[in-house]
Short mmCIF file of C-alpha atoms in Angstrom, two decimals:
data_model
loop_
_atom_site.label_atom_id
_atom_site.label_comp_id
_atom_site.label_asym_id
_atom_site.label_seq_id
_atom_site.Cartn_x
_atom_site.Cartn_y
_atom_site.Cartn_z
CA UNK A 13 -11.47 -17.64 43.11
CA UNK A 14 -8.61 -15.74 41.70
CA UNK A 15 -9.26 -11.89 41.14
CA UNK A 16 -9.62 -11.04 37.52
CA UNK A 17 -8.65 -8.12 36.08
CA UNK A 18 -10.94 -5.44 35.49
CA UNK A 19 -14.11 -7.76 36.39
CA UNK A 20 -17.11 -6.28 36.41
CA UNK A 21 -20.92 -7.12 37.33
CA UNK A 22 -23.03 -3.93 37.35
CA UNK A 23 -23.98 -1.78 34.83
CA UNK A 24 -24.10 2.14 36.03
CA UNK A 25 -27.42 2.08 37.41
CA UNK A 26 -28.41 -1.76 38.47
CA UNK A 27 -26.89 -5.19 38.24
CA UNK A 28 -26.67 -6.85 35.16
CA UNK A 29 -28.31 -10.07 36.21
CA UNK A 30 -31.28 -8.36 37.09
CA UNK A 31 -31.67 -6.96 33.75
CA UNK A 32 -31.39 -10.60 32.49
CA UNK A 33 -33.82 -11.71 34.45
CA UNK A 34 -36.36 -9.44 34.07
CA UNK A 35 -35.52 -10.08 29.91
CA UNK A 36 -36.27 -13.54 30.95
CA UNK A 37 -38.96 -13.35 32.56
CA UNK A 38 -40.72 -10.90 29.97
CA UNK A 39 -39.68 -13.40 26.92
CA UNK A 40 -41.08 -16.44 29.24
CA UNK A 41 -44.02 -14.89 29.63
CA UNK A 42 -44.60 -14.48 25.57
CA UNK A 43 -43.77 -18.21 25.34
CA UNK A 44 -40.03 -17.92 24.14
CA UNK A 45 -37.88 -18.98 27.16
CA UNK A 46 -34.38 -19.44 25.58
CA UNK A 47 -32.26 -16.32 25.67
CA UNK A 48 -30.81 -15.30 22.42
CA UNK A 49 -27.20 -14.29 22.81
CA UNK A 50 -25.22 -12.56 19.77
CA UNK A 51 -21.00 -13.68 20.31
CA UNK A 52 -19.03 -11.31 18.39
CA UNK A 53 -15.48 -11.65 19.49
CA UNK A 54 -12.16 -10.28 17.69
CA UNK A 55 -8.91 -12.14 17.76
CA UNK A 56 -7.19 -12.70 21.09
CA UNK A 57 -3.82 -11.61 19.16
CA UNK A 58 -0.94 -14.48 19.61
CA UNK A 59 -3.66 -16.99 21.38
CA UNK A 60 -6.80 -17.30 19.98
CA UNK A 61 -9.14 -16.84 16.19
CA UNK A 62 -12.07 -14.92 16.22
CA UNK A 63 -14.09 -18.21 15.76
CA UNK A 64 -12.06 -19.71 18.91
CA UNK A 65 -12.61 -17.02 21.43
CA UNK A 66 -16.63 -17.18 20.03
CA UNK A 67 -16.39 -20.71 20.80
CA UNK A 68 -14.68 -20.13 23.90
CA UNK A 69 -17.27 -17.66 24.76
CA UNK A 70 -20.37 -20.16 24.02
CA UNK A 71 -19.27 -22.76 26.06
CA UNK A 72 -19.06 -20.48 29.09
CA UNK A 73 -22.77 -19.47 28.32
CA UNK A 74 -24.02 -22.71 27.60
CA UNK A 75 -22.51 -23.67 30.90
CA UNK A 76 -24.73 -21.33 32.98
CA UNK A 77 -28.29 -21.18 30.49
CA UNK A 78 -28.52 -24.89 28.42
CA UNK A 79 -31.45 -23.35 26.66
CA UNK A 80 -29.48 -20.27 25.41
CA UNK A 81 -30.05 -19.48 22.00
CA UNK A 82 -26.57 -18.74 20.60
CA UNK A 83 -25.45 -17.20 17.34
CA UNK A 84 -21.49 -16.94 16.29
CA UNK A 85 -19.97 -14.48 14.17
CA UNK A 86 -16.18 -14.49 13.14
CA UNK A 87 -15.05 -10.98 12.94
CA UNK A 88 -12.22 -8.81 12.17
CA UNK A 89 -11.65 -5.07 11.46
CA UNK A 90 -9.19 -5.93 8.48
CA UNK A 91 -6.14 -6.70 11.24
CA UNK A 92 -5.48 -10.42 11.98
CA UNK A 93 -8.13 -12.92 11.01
CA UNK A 94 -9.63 -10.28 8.56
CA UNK A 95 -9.85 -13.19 5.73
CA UNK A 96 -11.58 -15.64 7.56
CA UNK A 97 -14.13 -13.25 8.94
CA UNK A 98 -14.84 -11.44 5.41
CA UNK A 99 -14.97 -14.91 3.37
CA UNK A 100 -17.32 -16.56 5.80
CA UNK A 101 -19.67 -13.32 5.56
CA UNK A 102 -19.39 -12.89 1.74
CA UNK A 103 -19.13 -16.74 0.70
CA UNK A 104 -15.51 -16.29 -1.36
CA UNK A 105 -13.56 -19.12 -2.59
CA UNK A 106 -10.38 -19.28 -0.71
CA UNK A 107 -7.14 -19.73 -3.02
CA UNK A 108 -3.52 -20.47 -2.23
CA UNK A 109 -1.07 -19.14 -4.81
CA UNK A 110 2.91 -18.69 -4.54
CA UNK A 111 4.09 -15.46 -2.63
CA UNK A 112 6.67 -14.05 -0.54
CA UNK A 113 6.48 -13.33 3.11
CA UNK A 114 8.10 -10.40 4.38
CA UNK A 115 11.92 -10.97 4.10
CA UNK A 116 11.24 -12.40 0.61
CA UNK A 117 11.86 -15.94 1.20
CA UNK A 118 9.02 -18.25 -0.91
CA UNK A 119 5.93 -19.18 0.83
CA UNK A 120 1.62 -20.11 0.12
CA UNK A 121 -0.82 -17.63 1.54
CA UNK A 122 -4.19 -17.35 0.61
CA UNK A 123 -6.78 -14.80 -0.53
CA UNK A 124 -10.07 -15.38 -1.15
CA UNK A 125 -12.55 -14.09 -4.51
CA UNK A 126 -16.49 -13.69 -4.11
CA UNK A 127 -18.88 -14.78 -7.11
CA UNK A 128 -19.26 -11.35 -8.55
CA UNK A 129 -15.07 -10.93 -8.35
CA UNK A 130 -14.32 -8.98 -5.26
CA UNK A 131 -11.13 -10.37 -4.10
CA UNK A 132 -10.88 -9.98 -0.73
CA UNK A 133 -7.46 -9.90 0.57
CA UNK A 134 -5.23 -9.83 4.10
CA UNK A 135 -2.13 -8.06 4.24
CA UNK A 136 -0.98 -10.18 6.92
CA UNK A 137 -1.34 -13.76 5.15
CA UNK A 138 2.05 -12.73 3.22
CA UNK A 139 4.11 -9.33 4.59
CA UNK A 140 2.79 -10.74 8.03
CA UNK A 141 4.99 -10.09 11.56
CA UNK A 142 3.52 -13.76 12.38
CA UNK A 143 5.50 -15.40 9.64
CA UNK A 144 8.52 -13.90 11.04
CA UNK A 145 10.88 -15.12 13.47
CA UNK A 146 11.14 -12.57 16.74
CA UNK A 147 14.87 -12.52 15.93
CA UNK A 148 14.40 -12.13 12.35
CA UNK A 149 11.95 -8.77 12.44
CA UNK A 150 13.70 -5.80 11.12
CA UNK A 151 11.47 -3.16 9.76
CA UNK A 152 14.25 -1.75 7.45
CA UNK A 153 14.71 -4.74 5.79
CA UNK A 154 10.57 -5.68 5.69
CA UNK A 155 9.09 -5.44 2.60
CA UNK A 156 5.28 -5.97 1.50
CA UNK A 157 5.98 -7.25 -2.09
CA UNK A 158 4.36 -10.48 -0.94
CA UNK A 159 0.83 -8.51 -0.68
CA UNK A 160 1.44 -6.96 -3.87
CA UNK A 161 1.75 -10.54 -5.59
CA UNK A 162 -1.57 -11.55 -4.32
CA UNK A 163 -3.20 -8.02 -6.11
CA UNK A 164 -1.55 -9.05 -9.22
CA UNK A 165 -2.91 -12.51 -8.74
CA UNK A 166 -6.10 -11.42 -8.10
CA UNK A 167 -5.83 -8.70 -11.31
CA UNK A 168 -4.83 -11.21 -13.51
CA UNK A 169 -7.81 -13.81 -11.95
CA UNK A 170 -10.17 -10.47 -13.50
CA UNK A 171 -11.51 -9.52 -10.41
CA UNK A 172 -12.63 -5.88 -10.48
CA UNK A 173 -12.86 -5.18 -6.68
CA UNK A 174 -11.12 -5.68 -3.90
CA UNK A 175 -11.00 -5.62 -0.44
CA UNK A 176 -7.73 -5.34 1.46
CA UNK A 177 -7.43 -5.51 4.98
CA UNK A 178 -4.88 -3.52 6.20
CA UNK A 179 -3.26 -4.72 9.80
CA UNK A 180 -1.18 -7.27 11.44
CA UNK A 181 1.82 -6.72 8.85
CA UNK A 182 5.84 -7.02 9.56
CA UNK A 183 6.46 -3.58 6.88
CA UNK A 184 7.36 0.07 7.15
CA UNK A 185 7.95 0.88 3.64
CA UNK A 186 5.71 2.76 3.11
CA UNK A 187 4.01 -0.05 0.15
CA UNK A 188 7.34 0.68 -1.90
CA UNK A 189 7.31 -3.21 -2.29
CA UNK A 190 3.69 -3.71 -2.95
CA UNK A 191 4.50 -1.30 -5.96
CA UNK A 192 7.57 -2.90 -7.16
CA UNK A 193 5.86 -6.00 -7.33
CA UNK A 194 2.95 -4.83 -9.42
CA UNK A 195 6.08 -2.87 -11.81
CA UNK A 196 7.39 -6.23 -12.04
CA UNK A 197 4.39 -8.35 -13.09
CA UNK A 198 2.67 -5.76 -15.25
CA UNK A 199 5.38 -3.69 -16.50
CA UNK A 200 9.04 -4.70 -16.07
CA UNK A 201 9.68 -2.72 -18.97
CA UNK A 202 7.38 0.24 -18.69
CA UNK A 203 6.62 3.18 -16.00
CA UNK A 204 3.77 2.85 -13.32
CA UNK A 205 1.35 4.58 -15.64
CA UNK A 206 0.97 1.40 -17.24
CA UNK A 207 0.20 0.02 -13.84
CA UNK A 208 -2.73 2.78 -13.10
CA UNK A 209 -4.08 2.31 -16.30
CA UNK A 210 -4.77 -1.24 -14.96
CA UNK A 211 -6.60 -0.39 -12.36
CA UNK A 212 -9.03 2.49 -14.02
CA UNK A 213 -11.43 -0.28 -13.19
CA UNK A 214 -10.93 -1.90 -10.36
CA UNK A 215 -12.31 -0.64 -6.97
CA UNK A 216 -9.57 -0.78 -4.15
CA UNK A 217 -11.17 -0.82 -0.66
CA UNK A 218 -9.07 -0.94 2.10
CA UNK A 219 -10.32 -2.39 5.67
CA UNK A 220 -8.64 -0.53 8.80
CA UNK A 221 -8.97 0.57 12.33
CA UNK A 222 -6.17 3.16 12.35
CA UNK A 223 -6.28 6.76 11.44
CA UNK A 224 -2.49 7.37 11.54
CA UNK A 225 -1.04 9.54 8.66
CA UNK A 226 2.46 8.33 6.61
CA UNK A 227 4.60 9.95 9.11
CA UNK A 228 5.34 12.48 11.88
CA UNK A 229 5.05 11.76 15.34
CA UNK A 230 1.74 10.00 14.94
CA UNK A 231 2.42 8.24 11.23
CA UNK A 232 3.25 4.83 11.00
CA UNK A 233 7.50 4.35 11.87
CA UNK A 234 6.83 6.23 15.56
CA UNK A 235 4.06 4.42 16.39
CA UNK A 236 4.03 1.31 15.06
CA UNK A 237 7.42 0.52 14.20
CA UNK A 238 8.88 -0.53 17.68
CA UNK A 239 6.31 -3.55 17.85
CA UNK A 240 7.90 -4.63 14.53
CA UNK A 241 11.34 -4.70 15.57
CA UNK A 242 12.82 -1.32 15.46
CA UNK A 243 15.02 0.63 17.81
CA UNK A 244 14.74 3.89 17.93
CA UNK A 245 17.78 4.92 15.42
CA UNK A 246 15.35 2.63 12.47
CA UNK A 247 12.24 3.85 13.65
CA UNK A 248 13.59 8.11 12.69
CA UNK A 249 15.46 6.34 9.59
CA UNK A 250 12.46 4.89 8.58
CA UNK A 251 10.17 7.94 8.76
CA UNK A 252 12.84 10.12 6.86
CA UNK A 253 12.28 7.55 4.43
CA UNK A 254 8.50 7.95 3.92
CA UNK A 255 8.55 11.39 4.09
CA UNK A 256 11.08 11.04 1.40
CA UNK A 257 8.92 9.24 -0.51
CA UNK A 258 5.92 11.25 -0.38
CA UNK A 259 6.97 14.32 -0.98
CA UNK A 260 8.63 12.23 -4.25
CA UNK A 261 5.38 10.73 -5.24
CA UNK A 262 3.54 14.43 -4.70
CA UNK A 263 5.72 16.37 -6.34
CA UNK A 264 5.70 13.84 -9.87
CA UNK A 265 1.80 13.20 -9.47
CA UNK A 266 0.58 16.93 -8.11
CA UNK A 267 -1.31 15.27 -5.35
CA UNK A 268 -0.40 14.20 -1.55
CA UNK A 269 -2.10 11.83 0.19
CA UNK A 270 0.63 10.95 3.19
CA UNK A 271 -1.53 13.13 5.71
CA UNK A 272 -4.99 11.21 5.13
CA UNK A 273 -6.34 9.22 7.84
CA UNK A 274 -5.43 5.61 7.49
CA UNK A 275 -1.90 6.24 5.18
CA UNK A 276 0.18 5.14 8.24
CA UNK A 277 -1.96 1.78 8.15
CA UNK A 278 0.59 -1.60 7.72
CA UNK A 279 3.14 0.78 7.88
CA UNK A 280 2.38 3.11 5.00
CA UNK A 281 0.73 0.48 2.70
CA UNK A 282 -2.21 2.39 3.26
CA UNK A 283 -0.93 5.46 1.57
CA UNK A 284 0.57 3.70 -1.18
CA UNK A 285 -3.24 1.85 -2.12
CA UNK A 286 -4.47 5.48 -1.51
CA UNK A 287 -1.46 7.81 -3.36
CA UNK A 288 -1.36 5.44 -6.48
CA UNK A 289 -4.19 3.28 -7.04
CA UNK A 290 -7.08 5.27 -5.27
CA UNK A 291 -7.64 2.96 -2.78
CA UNK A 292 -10.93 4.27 -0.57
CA UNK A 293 -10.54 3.63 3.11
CA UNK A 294 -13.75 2.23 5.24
CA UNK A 295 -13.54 1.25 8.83
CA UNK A 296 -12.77 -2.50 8.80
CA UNK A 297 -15.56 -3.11 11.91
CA UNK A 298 -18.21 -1.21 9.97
CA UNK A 299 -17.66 -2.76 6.69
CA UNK A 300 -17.73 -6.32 7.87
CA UNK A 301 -21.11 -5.64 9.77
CA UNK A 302 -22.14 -4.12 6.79
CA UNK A 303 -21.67 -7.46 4.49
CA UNK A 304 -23.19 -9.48 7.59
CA UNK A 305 -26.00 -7.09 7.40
CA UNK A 306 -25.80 -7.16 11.11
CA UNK A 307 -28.12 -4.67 12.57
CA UNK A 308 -31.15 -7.33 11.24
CA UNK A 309 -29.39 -9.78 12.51
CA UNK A 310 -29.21 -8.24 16.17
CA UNK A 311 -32.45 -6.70 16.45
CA UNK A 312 -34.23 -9.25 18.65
CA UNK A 313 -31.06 -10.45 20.60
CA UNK A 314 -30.93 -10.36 24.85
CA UNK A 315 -27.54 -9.55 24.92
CA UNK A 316 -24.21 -9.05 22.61
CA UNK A 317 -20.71 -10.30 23.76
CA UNK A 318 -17.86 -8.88 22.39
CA UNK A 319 -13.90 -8.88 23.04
CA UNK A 320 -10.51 -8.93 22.22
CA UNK A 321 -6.92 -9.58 23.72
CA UNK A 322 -6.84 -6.53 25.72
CA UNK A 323 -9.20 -3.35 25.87
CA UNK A 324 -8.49 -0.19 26.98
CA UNK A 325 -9.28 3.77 25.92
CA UNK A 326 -7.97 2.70 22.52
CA UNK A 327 -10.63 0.66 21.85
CA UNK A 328 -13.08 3.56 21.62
CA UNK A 329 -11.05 4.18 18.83
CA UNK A 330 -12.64 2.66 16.04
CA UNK A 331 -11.62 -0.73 17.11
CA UNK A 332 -14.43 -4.07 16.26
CA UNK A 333 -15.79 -4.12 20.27
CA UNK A 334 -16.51 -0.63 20.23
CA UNK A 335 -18.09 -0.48 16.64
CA UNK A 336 -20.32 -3.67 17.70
CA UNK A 337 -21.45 -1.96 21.27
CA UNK A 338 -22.02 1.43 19.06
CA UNK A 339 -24.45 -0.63 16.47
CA UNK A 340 -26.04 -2.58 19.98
CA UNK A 341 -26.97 0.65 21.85
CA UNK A 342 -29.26 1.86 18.31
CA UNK A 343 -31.44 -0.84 19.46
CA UNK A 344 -31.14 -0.54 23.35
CA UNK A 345 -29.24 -4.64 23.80
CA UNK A 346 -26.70 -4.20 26.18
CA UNK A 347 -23.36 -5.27 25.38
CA UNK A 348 -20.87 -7.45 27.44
CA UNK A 349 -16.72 -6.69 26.95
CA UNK A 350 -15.15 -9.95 27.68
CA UNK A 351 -11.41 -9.47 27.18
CA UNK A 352 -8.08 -10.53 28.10
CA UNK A 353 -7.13 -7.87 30.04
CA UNK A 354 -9.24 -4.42 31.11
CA UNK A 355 -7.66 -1.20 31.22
CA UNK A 356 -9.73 2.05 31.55
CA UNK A 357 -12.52 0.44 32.79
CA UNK A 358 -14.50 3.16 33.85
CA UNK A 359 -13.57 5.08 30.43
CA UNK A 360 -14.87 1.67 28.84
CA UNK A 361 -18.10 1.50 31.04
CA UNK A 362 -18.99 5.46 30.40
CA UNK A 363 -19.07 4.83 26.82
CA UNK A 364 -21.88 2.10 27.00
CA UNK A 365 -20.98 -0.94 27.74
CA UNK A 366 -22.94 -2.33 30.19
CA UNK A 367 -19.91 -4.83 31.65
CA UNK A 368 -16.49 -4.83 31.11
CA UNK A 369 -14.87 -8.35 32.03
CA UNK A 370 -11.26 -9.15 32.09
CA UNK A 371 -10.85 -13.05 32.49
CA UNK A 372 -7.48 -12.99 32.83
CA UNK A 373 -6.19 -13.78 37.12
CA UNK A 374 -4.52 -11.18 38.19
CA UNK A 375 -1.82 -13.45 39.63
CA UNK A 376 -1.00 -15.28 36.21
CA UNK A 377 1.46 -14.46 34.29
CA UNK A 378 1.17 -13.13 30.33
CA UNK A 379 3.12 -15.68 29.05
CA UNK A 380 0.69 -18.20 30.55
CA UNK A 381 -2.33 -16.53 29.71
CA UNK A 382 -1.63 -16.38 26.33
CA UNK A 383 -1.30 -20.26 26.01
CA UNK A 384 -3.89 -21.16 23.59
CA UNK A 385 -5.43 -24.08 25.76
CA UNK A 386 -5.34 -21.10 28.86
CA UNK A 387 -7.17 -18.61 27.18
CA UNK A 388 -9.51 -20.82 26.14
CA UNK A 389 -9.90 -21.97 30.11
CA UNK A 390 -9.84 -18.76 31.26
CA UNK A 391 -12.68 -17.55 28.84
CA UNK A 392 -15.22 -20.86 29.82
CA UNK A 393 -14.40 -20.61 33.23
CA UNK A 394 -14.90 -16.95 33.65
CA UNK A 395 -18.32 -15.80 35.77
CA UNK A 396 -20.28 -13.96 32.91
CA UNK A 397 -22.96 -11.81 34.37
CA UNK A 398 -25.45 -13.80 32.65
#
């Protein structure tokens, strides 16, 4: 067999399996034989859906225990897939209304709106770096006036919440274009006051794993902007640029928000929902378990799997694995990290989960692994410590 990376069998103190089987055994004994497993997986970004990888992950369990009791959950923590995940657990009507992706040319994307009007919305379905051509990604030129359609759409549809998932998105303007779109549907004639004044009573949530402020060395040009296509000349252009901006928007409103956690989120959008519409921001991972009310749901489970493309220290970061193994440990289930790659394992391992497993062969190549039909093999073929 091909050596994975970062696999793993053994918990700190004594081998996984053994813990199984003792569970086993003990639930045997009080006449419930079948194992009840909890699949929680994230994206695997570029290859695989939440659902897919869950899938993916069944398979491979039902492979090794056919009387496994197994429960799927699509999840996101408001990156990639964030719609899916947050419709299925709140029942919303999906809609597809006119837009523009993130160079502006015309395009569908969908958002979706619960029966009590929460519209619950994915930055990436329109200002999204998927939609865009690898050639064709240039930050400077980016614009997220495509997301700021859909929040018109959904303001004009009455809904008086939403939800907006902040990650996965092509922009670095800092929301400039969310707002100009918003001027230009409410007000083409009149000042963004008008705009507020629209939103006294609407509830903006916004759905994010990163903490990043509007700029500096840790705000969202230097750190996020070289995945989106810029060198490094853009990426100090573009921060100039939101630091421009802010101190703008401060200076005309007496208030600053660039600095708060979670401003540097889809490239400034973040700040922009915060700065001008008083957006609130909530951990993606923890809101989504939240709505799937999923500590009730995981208090008699055997074991929780959990993954994502690739894990590393960053993970412990707020991202969905680490949230789910945090909410898992409250009730003593171990959890099982089945990603893509491992990095950091031991960093990964002290912080409690009780296997870290990277199904990946050392020997293949990324652009391979990343093949959806791959992944999937590579996840159902993988040895889980079951």
């Amino acid at each position: 067999m091909a050596k994975r990376s970062g696999e793993a069998i053994t918990t700190g103190l004594f081998p996984l399996q053994k813990y199984h089987k003792k569970r086993r055994f003990q639930r045997r004994k009080n006449q419930c034989s079948a194992m009840k497993y909890i699949v929680a997986m994230d994206s695997f970004k570029g290859s695989l859906s939440s659902e897919e990888a869950g899938n993916a992950v069944a398979g491979n369990i039902r492979m090794r225990d056919n009387e496994a009791d197994i429960q799927i959950f699509s999840m996101s923590d408001g990156g990639d897939g964030m719609l899916e995940a947050f419709c299925k657990a709140t029942r919303a009507k999906r809609l597809s209304v006119p837009t523009r992706d993130a160079l502006m040319r015309r395009i569908e994307a969908q958002y979706g709106i619960t029966s009590d009007g929460t519209a619950i919305i994915e930055t990436a379905q329109a200002s999204g770096l998927m939609r865009i051509e690898p050639e064709q990604r240039n930050p400077m030129r980016a614009t997220s006036y495509g997301t700021g359609l859909l929040v018109a759409d959904a303001l004009h549809r009455g809904c008086h919440k939403m939800i907006i998932g902040l990650g996965g998105s092509a922009t670095s303007d800092a929301g400039i274009g969310m707002l100009r779109a918003l001027i230009e549907t409410f007000a083409p004639e009149g000042n963004f006051k008008d705009i507020q004044a629209r939103f006294d009573r609407c509830e903006i949530i916004l759905a994010s794993d990163v903490t990043n402020p509007l700029y500096g060395q840790n705000g969202a040009a230097h750190v996020f902007a070289a995945q989106k296509g810029a060198t490094p000349t853009m990426i100090e252009a573009l921060d100039a640029r939101a630091k421009q901006f802010a101190e703008h928007a401060a200076k005309s409103m007496g208030i600053d928000k660039s600095m708060q956690p979670g401003a540097g989120a889809a490239g400034g959008l973040g700040y922009a929902f915060m700065q001008f519409l008083n957006g609130k921001m909530q951990s993606g991972a923890e809101l989504l378990l939240k709505l799937l009310d999923f500590d009730n749901i995981i208090a008699n489970a055997d074991l929780i799997i959990t993954g994502e493309g690739k894990s590393d220290s960053q993970t412990l970061m707020g991202k969905l694995p680490a949230i789910i193994m945090q909410h898992a440990c409250r009730y003593h289930i171990p959890t099982l990290l089945i990603s893509g790659q491992i990095e950091d394992h031991e960093r990964l391992m002290a912080a409690g989960f009780r296997a870290a497993c990277g199904v990946t062969p050392a020997d293949m190549p990324l652009h391979k692994a990343m093949m959806r039909d791959q992944t999937i093999a590579n996840i159902r073929e993988f040895p889980l410590p079951l």
